[in-house]
Amino acid sequence: MEIKAVKFRKDGFYAQPFVFGGEEGADKFDSKVKYRGSLQNYLIDTGDDVILVDTGLPAGTPEEVPDENSIIYTGKDICSYMEAFAALGYKPEQVTKILLTHKHGDHSGELKSFPNAKIYVNEEELSADELQGIDNFVPVSFTDGAYYNFPESQKIQDGIYLVKAKGHTNGNSLVIAENDGLFYMFEADITYVDEALYENKLSVVFDNLPAARDTLDRVREFVRNHPTVYMGTHTPQGYENLEAKRVMDLDNPVPTVFAEVDLSQTESSGKYVCSICGYIYDPDEHEGVAFEELPEDWKCPRCKQGKDKFNKA
Ligand SMILES: [Fe+2]
């Protein structure tokens, strides 16, 4: 088995209130502390099958233009998700399975681009706006019982499991691939940066807070008891851990490298983009109402996050 990162954005950042503030409140944390951000999903080549864990942002998603108030910036494009996939030497037709951790646009963006793939996803996620108009889903109801300390799981094939991990979204799932005595955990935004796992903090993005707490407790327990390579989507630590086959050690954190924040890019289109789900607010589609004029309690029509999660595009 070989696991590869499909890297498509780099040099982003996540401010501490965003990545730590879910339970205690964003105002308890320092917005000047910014952790490194990136975007990558993953590919598992078993020798017989090419399996994707999530499928990036949709082609054409505009880059964000962060400013001093931004608490999240997903980064600059390296290339599109499909270009990053092709650069690994595969063709879309070769992909037989996609394991979808959750609905958000930076995980589900190119689901439609793999004609021979069955898409495995928690059945509770299927009603999401992001997943409409796609017909090759295999709804997963987790009938295979416990996977270690996680009560509900589904075996996808030998050594590869979809594990129910609700909270970040209602149908959130982890993927675990077992290889050479290690447990590779594709962690599905249970944390956005590894510091949140070390510090035992939830991000401000959740559909169900008590479920997110239960899931994070179980992930930390699992990591303590099994040699786990922890692979995030939103931090370069995800592929750094993979490349080093680094076993997560909660008592000995990898020292933090803080983000170098570049706010020099100021030119924007008047559109705004939701950093959580990829929704684009275009004033032309809203009778010319500028994003800045929307009420402070306005919410993303797709993922229901607040205005603070939007950046200029
Ligand atoms: Fe997410």
mmCIF file of C-alpha atoms and ligand atoms in Angstrom:
data_model
loop_
_atom_site.group_PDB
_atom_site.id
_atom_site.type_symbol
_atom_site.label_atom_id
_atom_site.label_comp_id
_atom_site.label_asym_id
_atom_site.label_seq_id
_atom_site.Cartn_x
_atom_site.Cartn_y
_atom_site.Cartn_z
ATOM 1 C CA MET A 1 0.000 0.000 0.000
ATOM 2 C CA GLU A 2 1.204 3.454 -0.852
ATOM 3 C CA ILE A 3 -0.402 6.651 0.440
ATOM 4 C CA LYS A 4 0.132 9.956 -1.357
ATOM 5 C CA ALA A 5 -0.932 13.532 -0.672
ATOM 6 C CA VAL A 6 -2.813 15.387 -3.424
ATOM 7 C CA LYS A 7 -1.643 18.939 -2.713
ATOM 8 C CA PHE A 8 -3.491 21.888 -4.217
ATOM 9 C CA ARG A 9 -3.147 24.943 -1.919
ATOM 10 C CA LYS A 10 -0.245 26.221 0.186
ATOM 11 C CA ASP A 11 0.816 29.119 2.423
ATOM 12 C CA GLY A 12 -2.560 29.592 4.095
ATOM 13 C CA PHE A 13 -3.166 30.245 7.774
ATOM 14 C CA TYR A 14 -5.594 29.483 10.586
ATOM 15 C CA ALA A 15 -5.808 31.864 13.532
ATOM 16 C CA GLN A 16 -5.979 30.444 17.043
ATOM 17 C CA PRO A 17 -9.583 31.629 17.740
ATOM 18 C CA PHE A 18 -10.738 29.602 14.715
ATOM 19 C CA VAL A 19 -8.867 26.376 15.460
ATOM 20 C CA PHE A 20 -9.236 26.399 19.295
ATOM 21 C CA GLY A 21 -12.418 28.360 20.031
ATOM 22 C CA GLY A 22 -15.210 25.783 19.567
ATOM 23 C CA GLU A 23 -15.913 25.153 23.245
ATOM 24 C CA GLU A 24 -14.406 28.068 25.150
ATOM 25 C CA GLY A 25 -15.304 30.753 22.590
ATOM 26 C CA ALA A 26 -13.185 32.400 19.928
ATOM 27 C CA ASP A 27 -12.667 35.493 22.120
ATOM 28 C CA LYS A 28 -10.563 33.445 24.565
ATOM 29 C CA PHE A 29 -7.764 33.038 22.030
ATOM 30 C CA ASP A 30 -5.253 35.257 20.304
ATOM 31 C CA SER A 31 -6.014 36.110 16.683
ATOM 32 C CA LYS A 32 -2.378 37.124 16.177
ATOM 33 C CA VAL A 33 -1.330 33.499 16.629
ATOM 34 C CA LYS A 34 -1.599 31.979 13.176
ATOM 35 C CA TYR A 35 -0.837 28.372 12.344
ATOM 36 C CA ARG A 36 0.262 27.233 8.916
ATOM 37 C CA GLY A 37 -2.441 26.237 6.439
ATOM 38 C CA SER A 38 -2.578 24.241 3.199
ATOM 39 C CA LEU A 39 -5.063 22.077 1.367
ATOM 40 C CA GLN A 40 -4.470 18.492 0.410
ATOM 41 C CA ASN A 41 -6.477 15.312 0.227
ATOM 42 C CA TYR A 42 -5.060 11.807 -0.081
ATOM 43 C CA LEU A 43 -4.801 8.823 -2.401
ATOM 44 C CA ILE A 44 -4.333 5.177 -1.390
ATOM 45 C CA ASP A 45 -2.764 2.870 -3.982
ATOM 46 C CA THR A 46 -3.213 -0.696 -2.769
ATOM 47 C CA GLY A 47 -1.585 -2.196 -5.856
ATOM 48 C CA ASP A 48 -5.008 -3.445 -7.007
ATOM 49 C CA ASP A 49 -7.128 -0.377 -6.347
ATOM 50 C CA VAL A 50 -6.725 3.371 -6.505
ATOM 51 C CA ILE A 51 -8.801 4.872 -3.692
ATOM 52 C CA LEU A 52 -9.251 8.553 -2.973
ATOM 53 C CA VAL A 53 -9.963 10.009 0.430
ATOM 54 C CA ASP A 54 -11.903 13.166 -0.533
ATOM 55 C CA THR A 55 -11.642 15.035 -3.829
ATOM 56 C CA GLY A 56 -10.586 18.639 -3.324
ATOM 57 C CA LEU A 57 -12.112 21.910 -4.311
ATOM 58 C CA PRO A 58 -14.074 22.296 -7.546
ATOM 59 C CA ALA A 59 -12.058 23.671 -10.477
ATOM 60 C CA GLY A 60 -12.455 27.414 -10.785
ATOM 61 C CA THR A 61 -12.878 28.122 -7.063
ATOM 62 C CA PRO A 62 -11.410 31.621 -6.735
ATOM 63 C CA GLU A 63 -8.426 32.245 -4.498
ATOM 64 C CA GLU A 64 -9.139 34.221 -1.342
ATOM 65 C CA VAL A 65 -7.638 37.632 -0.607
ATOM 66 C CA PRO A 66 -6.959 37.674 3.150
ATOM 67 C CA ASP A 67 -6.782 40.860 5.198
ATOM 68 C CA GLU A 68 -5.771 41.655 8.787
ATOM 69 C CA ASN A 69 -9.186 40.510 10.071
ATOM 70 C CA SER A 70 -9.122 37.112 8.379
ATOM 71 C CA ILE A 71 -9.136 34.211 10.834
ATOM 72 C CA ILE A 72 -8.900 31.602 8.078
ATOM 73 C CA TYR A 73 -7.150 31.670 4.722
ATOM 74 C CA THR A 74 -7.010 28.429 2.750
ATOM 75 C CA GLY A 75 -3.944 29.536 0.783
ATOM 76 C CA LYS A 76 -2.682 30.121 -2.705
ATOM 77 C CA ASP A 77 -3.412 27.686 -5.506
ATOM 78 C CA ILE A 78 -0.587 25.288 -6.288
ATOM 79 C CA CYS A 79 -2.798 23.973 -9.103
ATOM 80 C CA SER A 80 -6.325 22.605 -9.325
ATOM 81 C CA TYR A 81 -7.206 19.411 -7.471
ATOM 82 C CA MET A 82 -7.505 17.480 -10.756
ATOM 83 C CA GLU A 83 -4.094 18.721 -11.900
ATOM 84 C CA ALA A 84 -2.584 17.667 -8.573
ATOM 85 C CA PHE A 85 -4.201 14.241 -8.981
ATOM 86 C CA ALA A 86 -2.902 13.892 -12.565
ATOM 87 C CA ALA A 87 0.599 14.930 -11.477
ATOM 88 C CA LEU A 88 0.746 11.786 -9.322
ATOM 89 C CA GLY A 89 0.531 9.749 -12.539
ATOM 90 C CA TYR A 90 -3.044 8.471 -12.385
ATOM 91 C CA LYS A 91 -6.055 8.723 -14.659
ATOM 92 C CA PRO A 92 -9.550 9.451 -13.274
ATOM 93 C CA GLU A 93 -10.840 6.161 -14.784
ATOM 94 C CA GLN A 94 -8.486 4.176 -12.510
ATOM 95 C CA VAL A 95 -10.165 5.322 -9.314
ATOM 96 C CA THR A 96 -12.496 2.588 -8.063
ATOM 97 C CA LYS A 97 -13.500 4.007 -4.699
ATOM 98 C CA ILE A 98 -13.797 7.410 -3.086
ATOM 99 C CA LEU A 99 -14.098 7.566 0.691
ATOM 100 C CA LEU A 100 -15.766 10.876 1.470
ATOM 101 C CA THR A 101 -15.121 12.153 4.983
ATOM 102 C CA HIS A 102 -17.724 14.929 4.755
ATOM 103 C CA LYS A 103 -19.686 17.326 2.594
ATOM 104 C CA HIS A 104 -17.561 20.496 2.713
ATOM 105 C CA GLY A 105 -16.483 21.818 -0.677
ATOM 106 C CA ASP A 106 -12.768 21.366 -0.063
ATOM 107 C CA HIS A 107 -13.375 17.641 0.402
ATOM 108 C CA SER A 108 -16.168 16.933 -2.085
ATOM 109 C CA GLY A 109 -15.344 19.339 -4.930
ATOM 110 C CA GLU A 110 -14.499 16.906 -7.744
ATOM 111 C CA LEU A 111 -16.591 13.853 -6.817
ATOM 112 C CA LYS A 112 -18.203 13.986 -10.256
ATOM 113 C CA SER A 113 -14.868 13.647 -12.081
ATOM 114 C CA PHE A 114 -14.224 9.944 -11.446
ATOM 115 C CA PRO A 115 -16.547 7.927 -13.701
ATOM 116 C CA ASN A 116 -15.725 4.458 -12.334
ATOM 117 C CA ALA A 117 -15.666 5.290 -8.640
ATOM 118 C CA LYS A 118 -18.190 4.292 -6.024
ATOM 119 C CA ILE A 119 -18.416 7.035 -3.410
ATOM 120 C CA TYR A 120 -18.675 5.743 0.170
ATOM 121 C CA VAL A 121 -20.151 8.255 2.606
ATOM 122 C CA ASN A 122 -22.083 8.220 5.870
ATOM 123 C CA GLU A 123 -25.732 8.016 4.805
ATOM 124 C CA GLU A 124 -26.503 10.963 7.135
ATOM 125 C CA GLU A 125 -24.419 13.269 4.929
ATOM 126 C CA LEU A 126 -26.321 12.585 1.702
ATOM 127 C CA SER A 127 -28.907 15.340 2.065
ATOM 128 C CA ALA A 128 -26.196 18.050 2.009
ATOM 129 C CA ASP A 129 -26.441 20.696 -0.713
ATOM 130 C CA GLU A 130 -22.860 20.006 -1.782
ATOM 131 C CA LEU A 131 -23.698 16.384 -2.651
ATOM 132 C CA GLN A 132 -26.745 16.851 -4.872
ATOM 133 C CA GLY A 133 -26.707 15.796 -8.537
ATOM 134 C CA ILE A 134 -24.204 12.950 -8.038
ATOM 135 C CA ASP A 135 -25.484 9.395 -8.448
ATOM 136 C CA ASN A 136 -22.716 6.901 -7.627
ATOM 137 C CA PHE A 137 -22.947 7.001 -3.845
ATOM 138 C CA VAL A 138 -22.772 3.966 -1.595
ATOM 139 C CA PRO A 139 -24.590 5.156 1.567
ATOM 140 C CA VAL A 140 -22.758 3.763 4.585
ATOM 141 C CA SER A 141 -24.745 2.755 7.677
ATOM 142 C CA PHE A 142 -21.770 1.395 9.700
ATOM 143 C CA THR A 143 -22.924 -2.204 10.115
ATOM 144 C CA ASP A 144 -19.544 -3.724 11.015
ATOM 145 C CA GLY A 145 -19.566 -2.723 14.690
ATOM 146 C CA ALA A 146 -16.744 -1.205 16.679
ATOM 147 C CA TYR A 147 -13.313 -0.315 15.356
ATOM 148 C CA TYR A 148 -11.191 -0.362 18.539
ATOM 149 C CA ASN A 149 -12.636 2.455 20.717
ATOM 150 C CA PHE A 150 -14.898 3.843 17.991
ATOM 151 C CA PRO A 151 -18.358 2.274 18.365
ATOM 152 C CA GLU A 152 -19.373 2.271 14.687
ATOM 153 C CA SER A 153 -17.414 1.418 11.565
ATOM 154 C CA GLN A 154 -17.610 -0.081 8.115
ATOM 155 C CA LYS A 155 -14.861 -2.200 6.590
ATOM 156 C CA ILE A 156 -14.302 -0.971 3.036
ATOM 157 C CA GLN A 157 -11.757 -3.659 2.192
ATOM 158 C CA ASP A 158 -8.878 -5.399 3.968
ATOM 159 C CA GLY A 159 -7.079 -2.826 6.108
ATOM 160 C CA ILE A 160 -9.267 0.136 5.158
ATOM 161 C CA TYR A 161 -12.110 1.355 7.351
ATOM 162 C CA LEU A 162 -14.650 4.151 7.395
ATOM 163 C CA VAL A 163 -15.268 5.121 11.026
ATOM 164 C CA LYS A 164 -18.221 7.176 12.238
ATOM 165 C CA ALA A 165 -16.872 10.432 13.665
ATOM 166 C CA LYS A 166 -19.768 12.863 13.975
ATOM 167 C CA GLY A 167 -19.506 16.459 15.066
ATOM 168 C CA HIS A 168 -17.627 18.612 12.555
ATOM 169 C CA THR A 169 -20.550 17.667 10.333
ATOM 170 C CA ASN A 170 -23.471 15.395 11.171
ATOM 171 C CA GLY A 171 -22.230 12.743 8.771
ATOM 172 C CA ASN A 172 -18.505 13.159 9.425
ATOM 173 C CA SER A 173 -16.299 10.060 9.093
ATOM 174 C CA LEU A 174 -12.651 9.190 9.632
ATOM 175 C CA VAL A 175 -10.765 6.892 7.325
ATOM 176 C CA ILE A 176 -8.151 4.550 8.754
ATOM 177 C CA ALA A 177 -5.719 2.557 6.625
ATOM 178 C CA GLU A 178 -3.579 -0.069 8.335
ATOM 179 C CA ASN A 179 -0.158 -0.637 6.822
ATOM 180 C CA ASP A 180 3.097 -2.133 8.166
ATOM 181 C CA GLY A 181 1.919 -1.922 11.776
ATOM 182 C CA LEU A 182 0.900 1.728 11.528
ATOM 183 C CA PHE A 183 -2.577 3.257 11.543
ATOM 184 C CA TYR A 184 -2.852 6.036 8.972
ATOM 185 C CA MET A 185 -5.691 8.271 10.147
ATOM 186 C CA PHE A 186 -7.275 10.586 7.555
ATOM 187 C CA GLU A 187 -8.751 12.867 10.152
ATOM 188 C CA ALA A 188 -11.589 14.689 8.413
ATOM 189 C CA ASP A 189 -11.322 18.142 10.045
ATOM 190 C CA ILE A 190 -11.663 16.773 13.548
ATOM 191 C CA THR A 191 -8.861 19.282 13.971
ATOM 192 C CA TYR A 192 -7.631 21.849 11.441
ATOM 193 C CA VAL A 193 -4.064 21.925 12.776
ATOM 194 C CA ASP A 194 -2.165 19.360 14.861
ATOM 195 C CA GLU A 195 -1.786 21.886 17.696
ATOM 196 C CA ALA A 196 -5.526 21.486 18.317
ATOM 197 C CA LEU A 197 -5.060 17.727 18.806
ATOM 198 C CA TYR A 198 -2.156 18.273 21.220
ATOM 199 C CA GLU A 199 -4.048 21.012 23.099
ATOM 200 C CA ASN A 200 -7.368 19.110 23.037
ATOM 201 C CA LYS A 201 -9.326 21.939 21.397
ATOM 202 C CA LEU A 202 -12.245 21.936 18.977
ATOM 203 C CA SER A 203 -12.508 24.369 16.091
ATOM 204 C CA VAL A 204 -15.429 26.770 15.719
ATOM 205 C CA VAL A 205 -16.819 24.699 12.828
ATOM 206 C CA PHE A 206 -19.253 22.000 13.922
ATOM 207 C CA ASP A 207 -22.770 20.778 13.242
ATOM 208 C CA ASN A 208 -22.989 19.074 16.659
ATOM 209 C CA LEU A 209 -20.708 20.229 19.475
ATOM 210 C CA PRO A 210 -21.229 17.367 21.992
ATOM 211 C CA ALA A 211 -20.630 14.857 19.195
ATOM 212 C CA ALA A 212 -17.494 16.731 18.120
ATOM 213 C CA ARG A 213 -16.185 16.568 21.716
ATOM 214 C CA ASP A 214 -16.905 12.833 21.936
ATOM 215 C CA THR A 215 -15.130 12.266 18.619
ATOM 216 C CA LEU A 216 -12.048 14.271 19.640
ATOM 217 C CA ASP A 217 -11.872 12.341 22.944
ATOM 218 C CA ARG A 218 -11.971 9.065 21.043
ATOM 219 C CA VAL A 219 -9.363 10.203 18.527
ATOM 220 C CA ARG A 220 -6.992 11.208 21.338
ATOM 221 C CA GLU A 221 -7.580 7.892 23.100
ATOM 222 C CA PHE A 222 -6.950 5.998 19.870
ATOM 223 C CA VAL A 223 -3.762 7.953 19.170
ATOM 224 C CA ARG A 224 -2.485 7.226 22.696
ATOM 225 C CA ASN A 225 -3.000 3.507 22.280
ATOM 226 C CA HIS A 226 -2.023 2.825 18.663
ATOM 227 C CA PRO A 227 0.882 4.007 16.509
ATOM 228 C CA THR A 228 -0.986 6.561 14.414
ATOM 229 C CA VAL A 229 0.116 8.738 11.532
ATOM 230 C CA TYR A 230 -2.274 11.701 11.774
ATOM 231 C CA MET A 231 -3.107 13.268 8.427
ATOM 232 C CA GLY A 232 -5.012 16.523 8.224
ATOM 233 C CA THR A 233 -6.384 18.252 5.168
ATOM 234 C CA HIS A 234 -5.771 21.864 6.183
ATOM 235 C CA THR A 235 -2.216 21.849 7.498
ATOM 236 C CA PRO A 236 1.147 20.941 5.966
ATOM 237 C CA GLN A 237 1.620 18.825 9.101
ATOM 238 C CA GLY A 238 -0.719 16.361 7.330
ATOM 239 C CA TYR A 239 1.694 15.494 4.548
ATOM 240 C CA GLU A 240 4.767 16.090 6.718
ATOM 241 C CA ASN A 241 3.512 13.403 9.112
ATOM 242 C CA LEU A 242 2.828 11.103 6.149
ATOM 243 C CA GLU A 243 6.219 11.640 4.514
ATOM 244 C CA ALA A 244 8.059 11.063 7.802
ATOM 245 C CA LYS A 245 5.726 8.179 8.852
ATOM 246 C CA ARG A 246 5.684 10.133 12.101
ATOM 247 C CA VAL A 247 3.764 8.486 14.909
ATOM 248 C CA MET A 248 1.649 11.054 16.744
ATOM 249 C CA ASP A 249 2.854 11.481 20.342
ATOM 250 C CA LEU A 250 0.482 13.668 22.358
ATOM 251 C CA ASP A 251 3.042 14.125 25.144
ATOM 252 C CA ASN A 252 5.828 15.275 22.836
ATOM 253 C CA PRO A 253 4.354 17.714 20.313
ATOM 254 C CA VAL A 254 6.232 18.531 17.170
ATOM 255 C CA PRO A 255 7.338 22.154 17.708
ATOM 256 C CA THR A 256 4.974 24.655 16.098
ATOM 257 C CA VAL A 257 6.064 26.499 12.989
ATOM 258 C CA PHE A 258 3.880 29.605 12.783
ATOM 259 C CA ALA A 259 2.501 30.913 9.490
ATOM 260 C CA GLU A 260 4.245 33.635 7.586
ATOM 261 C CA VAL A 261 1.309 35.844 6.731
ATOM 262 C CA ASP A 262 1.405 37.675 3.415
ATOM 263 C CA LEU A 263 -1.282 40.354 3.107
ATOM 264 C CA SER A 264 0.274 42.116 0.124
ATOM 265 C CA GLN A 265 -2.349 40.875 -2.326
ATOM 266 C CA THR A 266 -5.264 43.320 -2.213
ATOM 267 C CA GLU A 267 -6.906 43.188 -5.626
ATOM 268 C CA SER A 268 -10.284 41.513 -5.459
ATOM 269 C CA SER A 269 -13.365 41.060 -7.587
ATOM 270 C CA GLY A 270 -16.098 42.226 -5.186
ATOM 271 C CA LYS A 271 -17.024 38.584 -4.657
ATOM 272 C CA TYR A 272 -16.518 36.828 -1.332
ATOM 273 C CA VAL A 273 -15.894 33.136 -0.770
ATOM 274 C CA CYS A 274 -16.777 30.991 2.239
ATOM 275 C CA SER A 275 -13.575 29.393 3.503
ATOM 276 C CA ILE A 276 -15.548 26.537 5.029
ATOM 277 C CA CYS A 277 -17.726 25.319 2.182
ATOM 278 C CA GLY A 278 -16.583 27.281 -0.887
ATOM 279 C CA TYR A 279 -19.856 29.168 -1.426
ATOM 280 C CA ILE A 280 -19.285 32.297 -3.510
ATOM 281 C CA TYR A 281 -21.184 35.480 -2.703
ATOM 282 C CA ASP A 282 -21.457 37.523 -5.895
ATOM 283 C CA PRO A 283 -23.204 40.909 -5.434
ATOM 284 C CA ASP A 284 -24.489 40.630 -9.008
ATOM 285 C CA GLU A 285 -26.627 37.678 -7.922
ATOM 286 C CA HIS A 286 -27.993 39.625 -4.935
ATOM 287 C CA GLU A 287 -29.343 42.805 -6.554
ATOM 288 C CA GLY A 288 -25.982 44.505 -6.243
ATOM 289 C CA VAL A 289 -25.851 44.261 -2.416
ATOM 290 C CA ALA A 290 -22.190 44.325 -1.412
ATOM 291 C CA PHE A 291 -21.009 41.689 1.050
ATOM 292 C CA GLU A 292 -19.998 44.468 3.464
ATOM 293 C CA GLU A 293 -23.607 45.713 3.519
ATOM 294 C CA LEU A 294 -25.039 42.383 4.650
ATOM 295 C CA PRO A 295 -26.200 42.333 8.296
ATOM 296 C CA GLU A 296 -23.624 41.129 10.835
ATOM 297 C CA ASP A 297 -25.740 38.068 11.650
ATOM 298 C CA TRP A 298 -25.967 37.020 7.992
ATOM 299 C CA LYS A 299 -25.055 33.368 7.472
ATOM 300 C CA CYS A 300 -23.595 31.407 4.568
ATOM 301 C CA PRO A 301 -26.665 30.053 2.723
ATOM 302 C CA ARG A 302 -24.910 26.727 2.210
ATOM 303 C CA CYS A 303 -23.028 25.866 5.408
ATOM 304 C CA LYS A 304 -24.614 28.393 7.820
ATOM 305 C CA GLN A 305 -21.265 29.813 8.985
ATOM 306 C CA GLY A 306 -20.984 33.517 9.869
ATOM 307 C CA LYS A 307 -19.544 36.408 7.855
ATOM 308 C CA ASP A 308 -16.190 36.084 9.643
ATOM 309 C CA LYS A 309 -15.530 32.861 7.729
ATOM 310 C CA PHE A 310 -15.627 34.698 4.389
ATOM 311 C CA ASN A 311 -12.684 36.250 2.573
ATOM 312 C CA LYS A 312 -12.549 38.500 -0.458
ATOM 313 C CA ALA A 313 -12.128 36.562 -3.678
HETATM 314 FE FE FE B 1 -14.730 20.604 6.871
#
